[in-house]
XYZ file of C-alpha atoms in Angstrom:
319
model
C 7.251 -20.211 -18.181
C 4.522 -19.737 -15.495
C 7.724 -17.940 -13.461
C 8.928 -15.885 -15.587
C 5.001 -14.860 -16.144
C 4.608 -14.120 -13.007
C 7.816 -12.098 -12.694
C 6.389 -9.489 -15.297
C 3.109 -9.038 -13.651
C 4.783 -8.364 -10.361
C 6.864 -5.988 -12.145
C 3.199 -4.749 -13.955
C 1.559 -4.733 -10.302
C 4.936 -3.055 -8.971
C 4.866 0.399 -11.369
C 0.733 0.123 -11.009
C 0.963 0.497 -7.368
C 3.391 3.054 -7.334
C 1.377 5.233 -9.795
C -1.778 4.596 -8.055
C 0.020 6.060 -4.467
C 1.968 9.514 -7.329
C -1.761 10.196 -8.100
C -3.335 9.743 -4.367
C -0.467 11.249 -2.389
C 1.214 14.460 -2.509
C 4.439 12.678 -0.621
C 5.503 8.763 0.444
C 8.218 9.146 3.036
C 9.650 5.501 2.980
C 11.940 4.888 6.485
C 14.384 2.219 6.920
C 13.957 0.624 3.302
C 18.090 -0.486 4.407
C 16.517 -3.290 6.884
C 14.524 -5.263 4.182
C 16.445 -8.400 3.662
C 17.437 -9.541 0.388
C 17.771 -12.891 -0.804
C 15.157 -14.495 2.094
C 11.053 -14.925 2.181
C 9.646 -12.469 3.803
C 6.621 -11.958 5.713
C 5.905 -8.024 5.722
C 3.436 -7.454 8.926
C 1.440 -4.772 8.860
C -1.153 -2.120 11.112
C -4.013 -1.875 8.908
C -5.791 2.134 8.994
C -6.444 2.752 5.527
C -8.397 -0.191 3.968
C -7.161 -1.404 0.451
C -4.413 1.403 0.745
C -2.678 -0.391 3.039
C -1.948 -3.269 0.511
C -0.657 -1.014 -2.461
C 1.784 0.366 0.066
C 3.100 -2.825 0.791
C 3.216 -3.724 -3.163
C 4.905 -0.691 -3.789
C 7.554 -1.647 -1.491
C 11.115 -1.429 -3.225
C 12.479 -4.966 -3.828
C 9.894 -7.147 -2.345
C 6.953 -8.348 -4.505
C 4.778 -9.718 -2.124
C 2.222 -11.698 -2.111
C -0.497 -9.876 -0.817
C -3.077 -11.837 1.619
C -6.673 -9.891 1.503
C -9.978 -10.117 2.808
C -11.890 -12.841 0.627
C -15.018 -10.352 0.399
C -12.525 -8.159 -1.906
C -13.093 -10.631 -4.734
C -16.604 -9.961 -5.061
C -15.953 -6.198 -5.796
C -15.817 -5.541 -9.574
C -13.029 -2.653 -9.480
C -10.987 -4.437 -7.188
C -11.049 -8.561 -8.268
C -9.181 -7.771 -11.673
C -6.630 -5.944 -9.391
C -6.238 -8.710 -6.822
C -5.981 -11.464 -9.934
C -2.873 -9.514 -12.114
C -1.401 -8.966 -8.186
C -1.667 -12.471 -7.255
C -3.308 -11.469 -4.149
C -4.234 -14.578 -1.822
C -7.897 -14.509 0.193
C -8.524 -14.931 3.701
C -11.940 -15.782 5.053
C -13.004 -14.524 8.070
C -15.364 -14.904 10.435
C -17.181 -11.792 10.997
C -17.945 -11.758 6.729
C -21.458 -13.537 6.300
C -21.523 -16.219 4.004
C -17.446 -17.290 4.489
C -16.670 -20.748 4.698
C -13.099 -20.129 6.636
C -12.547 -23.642 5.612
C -10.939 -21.813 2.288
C -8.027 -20.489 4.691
C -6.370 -24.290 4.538
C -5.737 -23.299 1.059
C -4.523 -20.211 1.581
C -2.118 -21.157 4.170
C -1.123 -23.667 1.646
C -0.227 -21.194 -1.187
C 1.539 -19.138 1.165
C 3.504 -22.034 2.599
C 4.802 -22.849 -1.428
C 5.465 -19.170 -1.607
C 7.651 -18.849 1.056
C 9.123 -22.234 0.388
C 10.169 -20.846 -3.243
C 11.463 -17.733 -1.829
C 8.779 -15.215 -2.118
C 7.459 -13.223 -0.007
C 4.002 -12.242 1.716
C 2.269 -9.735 2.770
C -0.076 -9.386 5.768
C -2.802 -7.301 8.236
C -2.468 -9.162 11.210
C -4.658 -6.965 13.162
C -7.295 -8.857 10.870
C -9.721 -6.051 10.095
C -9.240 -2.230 8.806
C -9.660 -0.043 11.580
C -10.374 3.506 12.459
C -8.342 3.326 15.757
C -5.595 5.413 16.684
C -3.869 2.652 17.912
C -3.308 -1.340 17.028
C -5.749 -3.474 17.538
C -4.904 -6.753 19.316
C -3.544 -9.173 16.982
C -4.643 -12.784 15.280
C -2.476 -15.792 15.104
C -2.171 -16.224 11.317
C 1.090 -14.579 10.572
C 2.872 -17.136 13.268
C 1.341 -19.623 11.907
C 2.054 -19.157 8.450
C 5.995 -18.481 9.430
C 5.817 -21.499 11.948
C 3.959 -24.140 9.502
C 5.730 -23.242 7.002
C 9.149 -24.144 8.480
C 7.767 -27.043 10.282
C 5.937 -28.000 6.238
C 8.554 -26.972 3.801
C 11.777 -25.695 6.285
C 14.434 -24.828 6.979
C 13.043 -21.984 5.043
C 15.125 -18.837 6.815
C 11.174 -16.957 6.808
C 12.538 -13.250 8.672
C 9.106 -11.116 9.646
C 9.401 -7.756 8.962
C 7.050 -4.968 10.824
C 5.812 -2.237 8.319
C 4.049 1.160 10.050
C 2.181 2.992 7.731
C 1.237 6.429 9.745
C -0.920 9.183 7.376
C -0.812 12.629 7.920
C -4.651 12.830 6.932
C -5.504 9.229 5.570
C -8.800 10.014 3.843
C -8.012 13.399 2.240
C -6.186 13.432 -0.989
C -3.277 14.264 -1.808
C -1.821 14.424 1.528
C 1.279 12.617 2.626
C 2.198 9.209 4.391
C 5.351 7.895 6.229
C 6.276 4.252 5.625
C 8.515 2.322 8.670
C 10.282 -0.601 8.244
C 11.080 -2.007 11.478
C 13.777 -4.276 12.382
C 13.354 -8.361 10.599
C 12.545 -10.763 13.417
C 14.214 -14.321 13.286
C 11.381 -16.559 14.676
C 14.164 -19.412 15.045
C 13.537 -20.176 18.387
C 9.923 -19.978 18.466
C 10.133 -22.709 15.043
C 12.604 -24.999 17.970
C 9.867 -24.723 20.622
C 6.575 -25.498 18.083
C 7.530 -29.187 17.383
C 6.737 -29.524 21.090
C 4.973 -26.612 22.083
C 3.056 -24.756 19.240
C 1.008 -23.167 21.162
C 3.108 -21.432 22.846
C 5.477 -20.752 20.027
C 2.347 -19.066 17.891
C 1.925 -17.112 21.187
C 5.101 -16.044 21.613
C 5.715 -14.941 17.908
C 2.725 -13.198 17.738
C 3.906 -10.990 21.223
C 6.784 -10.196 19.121
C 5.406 -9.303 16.218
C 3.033 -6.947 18.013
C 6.153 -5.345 19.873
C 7.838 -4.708 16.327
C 4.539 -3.344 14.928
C 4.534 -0.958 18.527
C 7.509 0.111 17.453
C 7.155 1.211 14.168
C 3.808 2.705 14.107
C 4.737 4.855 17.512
C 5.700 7.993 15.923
C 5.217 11.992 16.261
C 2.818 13.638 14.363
C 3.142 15.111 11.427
C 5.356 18.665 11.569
C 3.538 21.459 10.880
C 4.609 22.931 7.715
C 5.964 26.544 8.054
C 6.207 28.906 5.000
C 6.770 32.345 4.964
C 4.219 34.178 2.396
C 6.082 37.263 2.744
C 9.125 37.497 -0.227
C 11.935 37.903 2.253
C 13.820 39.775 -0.845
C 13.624 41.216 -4.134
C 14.202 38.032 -6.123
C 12.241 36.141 -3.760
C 9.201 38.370 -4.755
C 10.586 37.804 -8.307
C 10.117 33.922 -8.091
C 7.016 34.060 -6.815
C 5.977 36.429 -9.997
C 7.493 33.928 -12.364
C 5.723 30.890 -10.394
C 2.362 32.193 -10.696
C 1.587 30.906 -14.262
C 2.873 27.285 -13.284
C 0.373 27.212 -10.575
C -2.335 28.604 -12.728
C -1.561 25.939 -15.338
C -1.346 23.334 -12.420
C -5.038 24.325 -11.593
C -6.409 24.457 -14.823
C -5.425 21.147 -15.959
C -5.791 19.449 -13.231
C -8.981 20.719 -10.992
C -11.674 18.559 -12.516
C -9.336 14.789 -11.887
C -8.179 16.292 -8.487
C -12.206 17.137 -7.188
C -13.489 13.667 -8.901
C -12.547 11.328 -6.194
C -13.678 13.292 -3.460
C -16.980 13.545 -5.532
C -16.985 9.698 -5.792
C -16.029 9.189 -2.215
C -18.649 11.583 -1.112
C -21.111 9.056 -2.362
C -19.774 5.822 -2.573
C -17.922 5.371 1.222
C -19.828 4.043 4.559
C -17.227 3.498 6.718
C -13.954 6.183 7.814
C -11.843 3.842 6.213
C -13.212 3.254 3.097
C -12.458 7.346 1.529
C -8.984 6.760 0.485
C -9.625 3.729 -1.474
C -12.297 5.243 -3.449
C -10.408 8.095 -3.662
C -7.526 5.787 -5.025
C -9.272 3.845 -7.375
C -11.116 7.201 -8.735
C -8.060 8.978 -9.155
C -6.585 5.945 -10.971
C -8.906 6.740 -13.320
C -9.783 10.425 -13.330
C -6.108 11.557 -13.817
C -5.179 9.962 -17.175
C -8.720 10.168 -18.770
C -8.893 14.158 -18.449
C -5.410 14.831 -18.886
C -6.097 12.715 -22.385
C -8.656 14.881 -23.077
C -6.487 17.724 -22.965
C -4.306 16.904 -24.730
C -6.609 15.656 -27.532
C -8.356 19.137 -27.221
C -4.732 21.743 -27.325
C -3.497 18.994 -30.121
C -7.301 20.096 -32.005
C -7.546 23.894 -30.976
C -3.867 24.799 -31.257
C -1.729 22.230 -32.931
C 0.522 19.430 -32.384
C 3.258 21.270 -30.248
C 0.697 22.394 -28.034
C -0.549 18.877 -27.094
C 2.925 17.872 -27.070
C 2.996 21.082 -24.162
C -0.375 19.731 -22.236
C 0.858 16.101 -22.358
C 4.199 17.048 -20.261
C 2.864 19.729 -18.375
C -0.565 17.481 -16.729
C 0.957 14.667 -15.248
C 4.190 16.889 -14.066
C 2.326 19.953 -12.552
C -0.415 17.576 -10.825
């Protein structure tokens, strides 16, 4: 019962994230979706750039389900602990956040060992810390050890690591666009041989690799600059243009007051470069279906049914 529970929420947590990133982002590129493995845990390894993000990227992932392994201080943030419960999320305590007892990381490892063990998956920042670095930052040992106790614990579990590079075009401004690499699955089976006897240098050695795969994915061009003429190169070119002009002018009026909100909110809530986005996010989350309600409340008042039947498909698809 408590399975198949869980299976809806994920499903729940699943469409949630993958509204939350429709309202934030004008475009997710996902690359290389073909090299997720099916029917083995997974550990999805992550750079972290863009705060919480970062995590519904990885829960929006097609096919995986993760569970998602976030910093413990998350919990005590009333938007974002109901989130992290329906999600499942898992906490890690850290050292530079006053107050943790990173004692409560045995039992995270623990969960995350079962997980695996029943053929989950999980989903991880091993950099350790959101960052506002254009490149990686060096990275902690947890992911190897998770992957190597857990096949030492539960195995032979067949864990595969998979490197995820999430590269924004512009990662606190909304709705811009983001690119999503999935790297190649790493087999840690010969670093699990060499940890009965060596763990040390097993977790060493699977972390190297795990920071080549990240290298790899997160080493990409920047973002083409897009090139449109504004000049109708013909008649019915001008013509389209003519008969696009009251779509966009419908676009802006229902939607200008949810699209400035979060920037509004941002603009007074954020202290850090990473933290616009996810205000942004959550804001937006919000902001989008409460006015375009109101709209359609108000043309379904003013002008009649078939008119807030009009507002209520022409909102959410012109936003």
């Amino acid at each position: 019962m408590l399975t198949t529970l869980r299976r809806g929420l994920d499903g729940v947590v699943t469409g949630l994230a993958r509204l939350m990133l429709h309202v934030f982002f004008r475009e997710v590129e996902l690359l290389g979706s073909e090299r997720l493995p099916r029917g083995v845990p997974l550990v999805i390894a992550s750079n972290h750039a863009n705060s919480v993000v970062d995590g519904v990227l990885l829960l929006a992932l097609p096919g995986v389900r993760p569970r998602l392994l976030a910093k413990s201080t998350l919990w005590s943030h009333p938007f974002m602990r109901p989130l992290l419960v329906l999600a499942g999320a898992l906490p890690v305590y850290r050292r530079q956040d006053p107050g943790v007892d990173m004692a409560g990381n045995l039992a995270t490892f623990a969960r995350c060992h079962e997980a695996l063990a029943g053929g989950a998956s999980i989903a991880l920042f091993p950099e350790g810390t959101s960052h506002n670095e254009p490149h990686a930052l060096p990275l902690k040992t947890g992911a190897a050890r998770i992957v190597l106790e857990a096949e030492a614990v539960r195995g032979p579990l067949g864990v595969r690591i998979v490197p995820v590079g999430l590269s924004y075009e512009a990662k606190g401004r909304f709705r811009s666009k983001v690119r999503v690499s999935v790297g190649h699955p790493i087999d840690p089976a010969a670093e699990v041989a060499r940890y009965g006897t060596q763990p040390g240098v097993a977790i060493r050695a699977l972390t190297a690799r795990i920071a080549f795969g990240l290298e790899e994915v997160t080493r990409v061009e920047g973002w083409p600059e897009e090139r449109r003429s504004v000049i109708p190169s013909s008649a019915w070119g001008a013509f389209r243009v003519l008969l696009g002009i009251p779509v966009l002018l419908a676009a802006v009026v229902l939607n200008w007051i949810p699209y400035r909100v979060p920037g509004w909110v941002s603009d007074r809530l954020s202290t850090t470069p990473d933290e616009p986005a996810t205000y942004k996010l959550l804001a937006g989350l919000l902001a989008f279906p409460l006015v375009w309600s109101a709209e359609v409340a108000l043309a379904a008042h003013a002008a009649g049914a078939l008119w807030g039947l009009a507002v209520a498909v022409a909102a959410p698809t012109s936003g």
